Amino acid sequence: MDIKLFIDKVFDTAKNMKLDDFEIYFTSSENETIKVFKGEIDTYSNSQNMGISFRVKVNEKMGYSYTESIEEEDILPLIERAISNAKVIENLDVIEIYGEKSIYEKIDSFNPVLKDITVDAKINFLLKAEKTALELDSRVKSVNYCVIGSGYGENIIKNSKGLDLYHNGNSIYAYIAVVVQDGDSIKNDSAYIVTKDFSNMDPIKLATEAVTKALNKLNSISIDSKPYDVIIENDAFADLLGAMSGIFSGEAIQKGVSKLKGKIGEVVANSIVTITDNPHLKDGYGSAPFDAEGVPTQCKHLIEDGILKTYLHNLKTAKKDNVKTTGNAAKGGYKGTMGISAFNLYLEKGNQSFQELLDKLQNGVLITGFSGLHSGLNSISGDFSLATEGFLIENGAITKPLNQITSAGNFFDLLKNIEYIGNDLKFNLSGVGSPSLLIKNISISS
């Protein structure tokens, strides 16, 4: 059955059953992945996923159900399961269905041209990237990962309070990883690009970036273990910020697992720091006009000029704190429970070029990547001890790669110790962005 027809039939059936508060949530996705290895197609997959969840309020309790089948005979069981679940639920949290009259930002996340890019064009891109990487330098020993992936998703929310919303979007990414060797020194590195425009993707540029980064790491040296002033490259800090993003969640605040609890209006970072969640960012990977509850999204500064301004809320956490929702409800697919997530989270760029950051630092360490963020970072305390990749900076120039270093510190201290912010804002594959940062006093051990 056509999905819109199925949704309309679910809606009409629920109305005929005299249900007052209910909502239909539909999501679908299609993902294509192609990987090449040694000039041949290694992997090809095309997966599709879709489903509908239904929730209904019965005696002030919210019941949920879902289905992947969209045949007419599935409609009544879908509704009845939600009603039954509502009657046995023990959670006392008040959960509302959104129905305010609202204006929604127009977000254009779908590029129809991208949908028509052929498999052959994607394979040719990968083969060119792999061939380029292998021919760039005799020290390139292998390309151990060369992949392109494209995805499409759509979302519909329709409820008894008048919402009838639709949004779709698509994107494409490419990733390459290489191994280089010079004598006994073996290193690897990678590069990626993610975009909504295939014409922006250059296989030669992608391969050259990965190879250059890997070659630069050969023949690394050790340094003294002590505190250093550092530059954390944009990619690296974006990964760190993403791993810590849960500290802004209203749910984490209410559960007492965020150190930002009770600090609205307080200074939590250097005055030059502004961290933003902008669901309306042009070509943002996570841009959307509404959240998983149908609430209009809005751009908001979580930290502005160093001061904590807001937490991220859905309807449930907002009601508990007696504030308005920030429009950050999130579901991990149609089966997922309602949670909280940012859309496009980033630390806003400054006005310093990367070279100006080097000039200001003069002597210190450049951190280009962190490993073990899920094991070496405590997202509650903010303490971290992470395997780190980087370079020595001497007299304002990047000189020697560093061998097996570990960086240790505290994320909340980092925010206060940021001295200069670069203008090279970049988003990682998770949609979290940061420019490069000059930060004082990080413990580096070799």
Short mmCIF file of C-alpha atoms in Angstrom, two decimals:
data_model
loop_
_atom_site.label_atom_id
_atom_site.label_comp_id
_atom_site.label_asym_id
_atom_site.label_seq_id
_atom_site.Cartn_x
_atom_site.Cartn_y
_atom_site.Cartn_z
CA MET A 1 0.00 0.00 0.00
CA ASP A 2 1.18 3.55 -0.66
CA ILE A 3 2.67 4.95 2.53
CA LYS A 4 0.63 8.16 2.55
CA LEU A 5 -2.56 6.19 1.98
CA PHE A 6 -1.61 3.84 4.84
CA ILE A 7 -0.95 6.76 7.18
CA ASP A 8 -4.30 8.34 6.28
CA LYS A 9 -6.07 5.05 6.98
CA VAL A 10 -4.34 4.70 10.37
CA PHE A 11 -5.35 8.26 11.17
CA ASP A 12 -8.99 7.73 10.15
CA THR A 13 -9.22 4.43 12.03
CA ALA A 14 -7.86 6.04 15.23
CA LYS A 15 -10.37 8.87 14.88
CA ASN A 16 -13.24 6.41 14.39
CA MET A 17 -12.12 4.64 17.58
CA LYS A 18 -12.67 7.96 19.43
CA LEU A 19 -8.99 8.35 20.31
CA ASP A 20 -8.16 11.97 21.12
CA ASP A 21 -4.37 12.14 21.53
CA PHE A 22 -2.39 10.10 19.03
CA GLU A 23 0.48 10.43 16.59
CA ILE A 24 1.86 8.58 13.57
CA TYR A 25 5.62 8.72 12.96
CA PHE A 26 7.06 7.36 9.72
CA THR A 27 10.67 7.14 8.69
CA SER A 28 12.42 5.47 5.79
CA SER A 29 16.00 5.34 4.58
CA GLU A 30 17.99 3.96 1.68
CA ASN A 31 21.76 3.55 1.86
CA GLU A 32 24.14 2.46 -0.88
CA THR A 33 27.77 1.57 -0.14
CA ILE A 34 30.50 0.68 -2.63
CA LYS A 35 34.05 -0.31 -1.72
CA VAL A 36 36.95 -1.03 -4.07
CA PHE A 37 40.19 -2.87 -3.36
CA LYS A 38 43.13 -3.36 -5.72
CA GLY A 39 41.25 -1.99 -8.69
CA GLU A 40 38.16 -4.15 -8.27
CA ILE A 41 34.79 -3.84 -6.60
CA ASP A 42 35.18 -5.40 -3.16
CA THR A 43 31.76 -4.70 -1.66
CA TYR A 44 28.42 -3.43 -2.90
CA SER A 45 25.36 -3.08 -0.71
CA ASN A 46 22.05 -1.33 -1.01
CA SER A 47 19.84 -1.44 2.05
CA GLN A 48 16.38 -0.05 2.63
CA ASN A 49 14.66 0.42 5.94
CA MET A 50 11.21 1.80 6.72
CA GLY A 51 8.61 1.61 9.42
CA ILE A 52 5.81 3.36 11.27
CA SER A 53 5.36 3.95 14.96
CA PHE A 54 2.05 4.86 16.57
CA ARG A 55 1.62 6.40 19.98
CA VAL A 56 -1.57 7.19 21.85
CA LYS A 57 -2.46 8.72 25.19
CA VAL A 58 -4.81 6.68 27.37
CA ASN A 59 -5.62 7.88 30.90
CA GLU A 60 -2.61 10.26 30.78
CA LYS A 61 -0.24 7.38 29.90
CA MET A 62 1.46 7.14 26.51
CA GLY A 63 1.48 3.80 24.74
CA TYR A 64 3.66 2.90 21.76
CA SER A 65 3.69 0.34 18.96
CA TYR A 66 5.31 0.00 15.55
CA THR A 67 5.16 -1.98 12.33
CA GLU A 68 7.25 -2.49 9.22
CA SER A 69 4.29 -3.81 7.24
CA ILE A 70 1.93 -1.34 5.59
CA GLU A 71 -0.96 -3.58 4.62
CA GLU A 72 -4.51 -2.66 5.60
CA GLU A 73 -4.83 -5.63 7.96
CA ASP A 74 -1.92 -4.24 10.00
CA ILE A 75 -3.72 -1.04 10.94
CA LEU A 76 -6.02 -2.23 13.73
CA PRO A 77 -3.37 -4.39 15.50
CA LEU A 78 -0.96 -1.42 15.38
CA ILE A 79 -3.44 0.82 17.20
CA GLU A 80 -4.64 -1.83 19.64
CA ARG A 81 -1.09 -2.72 20.72
CA ALA A 82 -0.41 0.94 21.53
CA ILE A 83 -3.61 1.16 23.59
CA SER A 84 -2.74 -2.02 25.49
CA ASN A 85 0.79 -0.79 26.18
CA ALA A 86 -0.55 2.50 27.51
CA LYS A 87 -2.75 0.70 30.02
CA VAL A 88 0.14 -1.25 31.57
CA ILE A 89 2.87 1.41 31.53
CA GLU A 90 4.18 2.41 34.95
CA ASN A 91 6.19 5.49 34.00
CA LEU A 92 4.65 8.58 35.64
CA ASP A 93 6.32 11.13 33.35
CA VAL A 94 3.85 13.42 31.61
CA ILE A 95 4.32 13.13 27.85
CA GLU A 96 2.52 15.47 25.49
CA ILE A 97 1.70 15.35 21.80
CA TYR A 98 2.62 18.61 20.09
CA GLY A 99 -0.11 20.59 18.37
CA GLU A 100 0.66 24.28 18.54
CA LYS A 101 0.14 26.38 15.44
CA SER A 102 3.70 27.02 14.31
CA ILE A 103 5.75 28.38 11.46
CA TYR A 104 8.34 25.98 10.08
CA GLU A 105 11.57 27.06 8.43
CA LYS A 106 11.88 25.92 4.83
CA ILE A 107 14.86 23.53 4.76
CA ASP A 108 16.01 22.22 1.40
CA SER A 109 17.95 19.06 2.26
CA PHE A 110 17.23 17.08 -0.90
CA ASN A 111 19.28 17.34 -4.08
CA PRO A 112 17.43 15.55 -6.92
CA VAL A 113 20.60 15.48 -9.04
CA LEU A 114 22.37 13.39 -6.41
CA LYS A 115 19.69 10.72 -6.70
CA ASP A 116 20.59 10.24 -10.38
CA ILE A 117 24.33 9.67 -9.92
CA THR A 118 24.99 6.24 -11.42
CA VAL A 119 26.76 3.34 -9.76
CA ASP A 120 29.33 3.43 -12.55
CA ALA A 121 30.14 7.08 -11.78
CA LYS A 122 30.70 6.21 -8.12
CA ILE A 123 32.89 3.21 -8.98
CA ASN A 124 34.98 5.32 -11.37
CA PHE A 125 35.46 7.89 -8.60
CA LEU A 126 36.77 5.21 -6.24
CA LEU A 127 39.05 3.61 -8.81
CA LYS A 128 40.53 7.01 -9.64
CA ALA A 129 41.08 7.81 -5.95
CA GLU A 130 42.72 4.46 -5.25
CA LYS A 131 44.95 4.62 -8.34
CA THR A 132 45.99 8.18 -7.55
CA ALA A 133 46.92 7.28 -3.97
CA LEU A 134 49.05 4.33 -5.04
CA GLU A 135 50.90 6.32 -7.71
CA LEU A 136 51.55 9.49 -5.72
CA ASP A 137 54.59 8.22 -3.85
CA SER A 138 56.63 5.02 -3.80
CA ARG A 139 56.25 4.91 -0.02
CA VAL A 140 52.50 4.29 -0.35
CA LYS A 141 52.22 0.55 0.28
CA SER A 142 48.48 0.03 0.22
CA VAL A 143 45.05 1.60 0.16
CA ASN A 144 43.27 -0.43 2.80
CA TYR A 145 39.95 1.37 2.60
CA CYS A 146 38.35 3.19 -0.32
CA VAL A 147 34.60 3.59 -0.03
CA ILE A 148 31.74 5.77 -1.19
CA GLY A 149 28.34 5.86 0.43
CA SER A 150 25.12 7.67 -0.36
CA GLY A 151 21.97 7.93 1.66
CA TYR A 152 18.39 9.13 1.38
CA GLY A 153 15.88 9.58 4.18
CA GLU A 154 12.35 10.85 4.66
CA ASN A 155 10.19 11.53 7.68
CA ILE A 156 6.44 12.07 8.17
CA ILE A 157 4.66 13.11 11.37
CA LYS A 158 0.87 13.30 11.51
CA ASN A 159 -1.17 13.63 14.68
CA SER A 160 -4.60 14.29 16.10
CA LYS A 161 -3.70 17.88 16.97
CA GLY A 162 -3.33 18.99 13.39
CA LEU A 163 0.30 18.28 12.51
CA ASP A 164 0.98 16.90 9.05
CA LEU A 165 4.71 17.30 8.36
CA TYR A 166 7.12 15.97 5.76
CA HIS A 167 10.87 16.30 5.27
CA ASN A 168 13.41 14.46 3.15
CA GLY A 169 17.11 14.72 2.47
CA ASN A 170 20.09 13.02 0.91
CA SER A 171 23.89 13.16 0.97
CA ILE A 172 27.00 11.38 -0.27
CA TYR A 173 30.42 10.75 1.26
CA ALA A 174 33.76 9.26 0.26
CA TYR A 175 36.52 7.97 2.51
CA ILE A 176 40.01 6.68 1.77
CA ALA A 177 42.67 5.27 4.11
CA VAL A 178 46.27 4.58 3.13
CA VAL A 179 49.36 2.89 4.59
CA VAL A 180 52.84 4.30 3.96
CA GLN A 181 56.28 2.99 4.87
CA ASP A 182 59.79 4.39 4.99
CA GLY A 183 62.26 1.84 6.33
CA ASP A 184 60.95 0.62 9.67
CA SER A 185 58.52 3.52 10.00
CA ILE A 186 54.95 2.53 9.05
CA LYS A 187 52.06 4.98 9.32
CA ASN A 188 48.49 5.29 8.12
CA ASP A 189 46.02 8.10 7.68
CA SER A 190 42.79 8.93 5.89
CA ALA A 191 40.70 11.64 4.31
CA TYR A 192 36.99 12.09 3.70
CA ILE A 193 34.46 14.34 2.08
CA VAL A 194 30.73 14.55 2.70
CA THR A 195 28.44 16.70 0.60
CA LYS A 196 25.09 16.99 -1.15
CA ASP A 197 26.73 17.74 -4.50
CA PHE A 198 28.69 14.99 -6.27
CA SER A 199 30.39 17.58 -8.48
CA ASN A 200 32.17 18.88 -5.36
CA MET A 201 33.95 15.53 -4.93
CA ASP A 202 37.45 15.36 -6.39
CA PRO A 203 39.08 11.89 -6.20
CA ILE A 204 42.58 13.27 -6.81
CA LYS A 205 42.25 15.85 -4.05
CA LEU A 206 40.85 13.23 -1.66
CA ALA A 207 43.67 10.76 -2.33
CA THR A 208 46.34 13.46 -2.16
CA GLU A 209 45.11 14.63 1.24
CA ALA A 210 45.21 11.12 2.72
CA VAL A 211 48.66 10.35 1.32
CA THR A 212 50.12 13.69 2.38
CA LYS A 213 48.83 13.28 5.92
CA ALA A 214 50.25 9.77 6.17
CA LEU A 215 53.67 10.68 4.72
CA ASN A 216 53.97 13.60 7.10
CA LYS A 217 53.78 11.16 10.02
CA LEU A 218 56.77 9.03 8.97
CA ASN A 219 59.93 8.90 11.08
CA SER A 220 58.32 10.31 14.19
CA ILE A 221 60.22 11.41 17.29
CA SER A 222 59.64 11.33 21.04
CA ILE A 223 59.36 14.44 23.20
CA ASP A 224 59.58 15.19 26.90
CA SER A 225 56.50 14.46 28.95
CA LYS A 226 55.18 17.74 30.35
CA PRO A 227 52.39 20.30 29.86
CA TYR A 228 52.40 21.99 26.44
CA ASP A 229 50.46 24.75 24.81
CA VAL A 230 48.78 23.16 21.80
CA ILE A 231 46.80 23.71 18.66
CA ILE A 232 44.01 21.15 18.33
CA GLU A 233 43.13 20.75 14.66
CA ASN A 234 39.50 21.23 13.61
CA ASP A 235 38.81 17.52 12.92
CA ALA A 236 40.22 16.45 16.27
CA PHE A 237 38.29 18.93 18.38
CA ALA A 238 35.08 18.22 16.45
CA ASP A 239 35.45 14.56 17.46
CA LEU A 240 36.04 15.55 21.09
CA LEU A 241 33.06 17.93 21.11
CA GLY A 242 30.86 15.26 19.58
CA ALA A 243 31.87 12.74 22.25
CA MET A 244 30.95 15.31 24.94
CA SER A 245 27.75 16.59 23.31
CA GLY A 246 25.55 14.76 25.80
CA ILE A 247 26.47 17.29 28.51
CA PHE A 248 23.97 19.72 26.94
CA SER A 249 21.02 17.30 27.10
CA GLY A 250 18.19 18.27 29.42
CA GLU A 251 17.74 14.59 30.22
CA ALA A 252 21.38 14.28 31.32
CA ILE A 253 20.96 17.39 33.46
CA GLN A 254 17.84 16.02 35.14
CA LYS A 255 19.54 12.69 35.81
CA GLY A 256 22.51 14.49 37.35
CA VAL A 257 25.06 13.11 34.88
CA SER A 258 26.22 16.44 33.42
CA LYS A 259 28.58 18.87 35.14
CA LEU A 260 26.63 21.72 33.53
CA LYS A 261 23.68 21.14 35.88
CA GLY A 262 22.61 24.37 37.55
CA LYS A 263 25.03 26.53 35.54
CA ILE A 264 22.69 28.40 33.19
CA GLY A 265 23.90 32.00 33.09
CA GLU A 266 27.35 31.09 34.44
CA VAL A 267 30.72 31.37 32.70
CA VAL A 268 31.74 27.89 31.53
CA ALA A 269 34.22 28.78 28.78
CA ASN A 270 36.52 31.54 27.58
CA SER A 271 34.54 34.62 26.47
CA ILE A 272 35.58 33.99 22.83
CA VAL A 273 33.76 30.63 22.79
CA THR A 274 30.30 30.23 21.30
CA ILE A 275 28.86 26.75 20.73
CA THR A 276 25.77 26.60 18.54
CA ASP A 277 23.18 24.09 17.42
CA ASN A 278 21.79 25.30 14.10
CA PRO A 279 19.18 23.01 12.49
CA HIS A 280 18.77 25.58 9.70
CA LEU A 281 22.39 25.54 8.55
CA LYS A 282 22.57 25.62 4.77
CA ASP A 283 23.73 22.19 3.54
CA GLY A 284 24.13 21.04 7.14
CA TYR A 285 24.17 17.26 7.45
CA GLY A 286 21.54 17.35 10.19
CA SER A 287 19.42 20.29 9.06
CA ALA A 288 15.66 19.80 9.51
CA PRO A 289 12.55 21.99 9.92
CA PHE A 290 11.09 19.96 12.81
CA ASP A 291 12.23 17.53 15.47
CA ALA A 292 10.96 14.01 16.22
CA GLU A 293 7.93 15.43 18.08
CA GLY A 294 6.98 17.80 15.27
CA VAL A 295 8.22 20.87 17.14
CA PRO A 296 9.75 23.58 14.88
CA THR A 297 13.54 23.57 15.11
CA GLN A 298 15.44 26.71 16.04
CA CYS A 299 18.98 27.95 16.02
CA LYS A 300 20.28 28.42 19.54
CA HIS A 301 23.56 29.21 21.26
CA LEU A 302 24.25 26.64 23.96
CA ILE A 303 27.27 28.62 25.07
CA GLU A 304 27.45 32.27 24.01
CA ASP A 305 30.53 34.38 24.69
CA GLY A 306 31.57 31.80 27.27
CA ILE A 307 28.24 31.82 29.15
CA LEU A 308 25.97 28.76 29.29
CA LYS A 309 22.64 29.87 27.80
CA THR A 310 20.46 26.77 27.49
CA TYR A 311 20.20 23.02 27.59
CA LEU A 312 18.69 20.95 24.77
CA HIS A 313 15.12 19.86 25.48
CA ASN A 314 12.30 17.76 24.15
CA LEU A 315 8.73 18.20 25.38
CA LYS A 316 9.14 15.89 28.38
CA THR A 317 12.33 17.43 29.77
CA ALA A 318 11.10 20.96 29.05
CA LYS A 319 7.95 20.32 31.06
CA LYS A 320 10.01 19.02 33.99
CA ASP A 321 12.13 22.19 33.98
CA ASN A 322 9.11 24.43 33.32
CA VAL A 323 10.68 25.84 30.15
CA LYS A 324 9.82 25.70 26.46
CA THR A 325 11.23 22.85 24.41
CA THR A 326 14.20 23.77 22.23
CA GLY A 327 12.96 21.46 19.48
CA ASN A 328 15.64 18.82 19.97
CA ALA A 329 13.58 15.65 20.34
CA ALA A 330 15.20 12.73 18.55
CA LYS A 331 14.31 9.12 17.79
CA GLY A 332 16.72 6.42 16.71
CA GLY A 333 14.39 5.29 13.93
CA TYR A 334 10.72 4.35 14.14
CA LYS A 335 11.43 1.78 16.89
CA GLY A 336 13.41 4.22 19.03
CA THR A 337 12.25 5.89 22.21
CA MET A 338 12.14 9.68 22.38
CA GLY A 339 15.46 11.20 23.31
CA ILE A 340 17.42 14.42 22.74
CA SER A 341 20.02 15.29 20.14
CA ALA A 342 21.60 18.29 18.46
CA PHE A 343 21.18 18.78 14.71
CA ASN A 344 24.28 20.68 13.56
CA LEU A 345 26.44 21.23 16.64
CA TYR A 346 29.56 23.32 16.25
CA LEU A 347 31.97 25.70 17.93
CA GLU A 348 31.74 28.92 15.95
CA LYS A 349 34.79 29.97 13.98
CA GLY A 350 37.06 32.85 14.90
CA ASN A 351 39.07 35.16 12.69
CA GLN A 352 42.54 33.61 12.94
CA SER A 353 44.02 31.74 9.98
CA PHE A 354 45.77 28.47 10.75
CA GLN A 355 49.13 30.10 10.08
CA GLU A 356 48.26 32.89 12.51
CA LEU A 357 47.57 30.27 15.17
CA LEU A 358 51.03 28.82 14.51
CA ASP A 359 52.58 32.28 14.72
CA LYS A 360 50.90 32.94 18.06
CA LEU A 361 51.87 29.56 19.52
CA GLN A 362 55.47 29.60 18.27
CA ASN A 363 56.49 26.49 20.24
CA GLY A 364 54.24 23.63 21.29
CA VAL A 365 52.31 20.68 19.90
CA LEU A 366 49.81 20.32 17.06
CA ILE A 367 47.18 17.67 17.86
CA THR A 368 45.70 16.19 14.69
CA GLY A 369 43.68 13.31 16.09
CA PHE A 370 42.45 11.46 19.17
CA SER A 371 41.94 7.70 19.56
CA GLY A 372 39.87 5.83 22.12
CA LEU A 373 37.29 8.55 22.77
CA HIS A 374 34.77 5.97 23.98
CA SER A 375 37.16 4.43 26.50
CA GLY A 376 39.59 7.18 27.45
CA LEU A 377 37.04 9.97 27.96
CA ASN A 378 34.70 10.29 30.92
CA SER A 379 31.77 12.30 29.58
CA ILE A 380 30.47 13.02 33.08
CA SER A 381 33.62 14.40 34.70
CA GLY A 382 35.16 15.54 31.41
CA ASP A 383 38.48 13.91 32.28
CA PHE A 384 40.36 12.32 29.39
CA SER A 385 43.55 10.42 28.69
CA LEU A 386 43.74 9.68 24.98
CA ALA A 387 46.17 8.23 22.50
CA THR A 388 46.98 11.22 20.33
CA GLU A 389 48.56 11.96 16.97
CA GLY A 390 50.39 15.19 16.39
CA PHE A 391 53.43 17.21 15.46
CA LEU A 392 56.01 19.38 17.14
CA ILE A 393 55.68 23.11 16.48
CA GLU A 394 58.93 25.08 16.58
CA ASN A 395 59.28 28.79 15.87
CA GLY A 396 55.82 28.96 14.38
CA ALA A 397 56.33 26.04 11.99
CA ILE A 398 55.16 22.42 11.99
CA THR A 399 58.38 20.42 12.11
CA LYS A 400 58.47 16.77 13.26
CA PRO A 401 55.79 14.10 13.72
CA LEU A 402 55.43 12.79 17.26
CA ASN A 403 55.63 9.13 18.21
CA GLN A 404 53.06 7.51 20.50
CA ILE A 405 51.95 10.44 22.60
CA THR A 406 49.09 10.63 25.06
CA SER A 407 47.20 13.79 25.94
CA ALA A 408 45.43 14.19 29.26
CA GLY A 409 43.23 16.88 30.70
CA ASN A 410 39.64 17.88 31.30
CA PHE A 411 37.17 18.98 28.63
CA PHE A 412 35.62 21.67 30.83
CA ASP A 413 39.07 23.10 31.52
CA LEU A 414 39.81 23.07 27.78
CA LEU A 415 36.82 25.30 27.13
CA LYS A 416 38.16 27.84 29.62
CA ASN A 417 41.73 27.59 28.32
CA ILE A 418 40.98 28.32 24.65
CA GLU A 419 43.02 31.39 23.76
CA TYR A 420 42.50 31.76 20.00
CA ILE A 421 40.01 30.31 17.53
CA GLY A 422 40.77 29.63 13.88
CA ASN A 423 38.58 30.40 10.89
CA ASP A 424 38.79 26.86 9.44
CA LEU A 425 35.42 25.50 10.64
CA LYS A 426 34.96 21.89 9.47
CA PHE A 427 32.29 19.29 10.15
CA ASN A 428 33.12 15.64 10.71
CA LEU A 429 31.15 12.65 9.41
CA SER A 430 28.90 12.84 12.47
CA GLY A 431 27.82 16.40 11.68
CA VAL A 432 29.76 18.03 14.53
CA GLY A 433 31.96 20.98 13.61
CA SER A 434 34.88 22.96 14.97
CA PRO A 435 37.65 25.25 13.81
CA SER A 436 41.23 24.73 14.97
CA LEU A 437 41.92 26.03 18.48
CA LEU A 438 44.94 27.28 20.38
CA ILE A 439 44.70 25.99 23.94
CA LYS A 440 47.15 26.42 26.79
CA ASN A 441 48.50 23.85 29.20
CA ILE A 442 47.59 20.32 28.10
CA SER A 443 49.57 17.43 29.58
CA ILE A 444 51.41 15.48 26.87
CA SER A 445 53.29 12.28 27.67
CA SER A 446 55.48 10.37 25.25
#
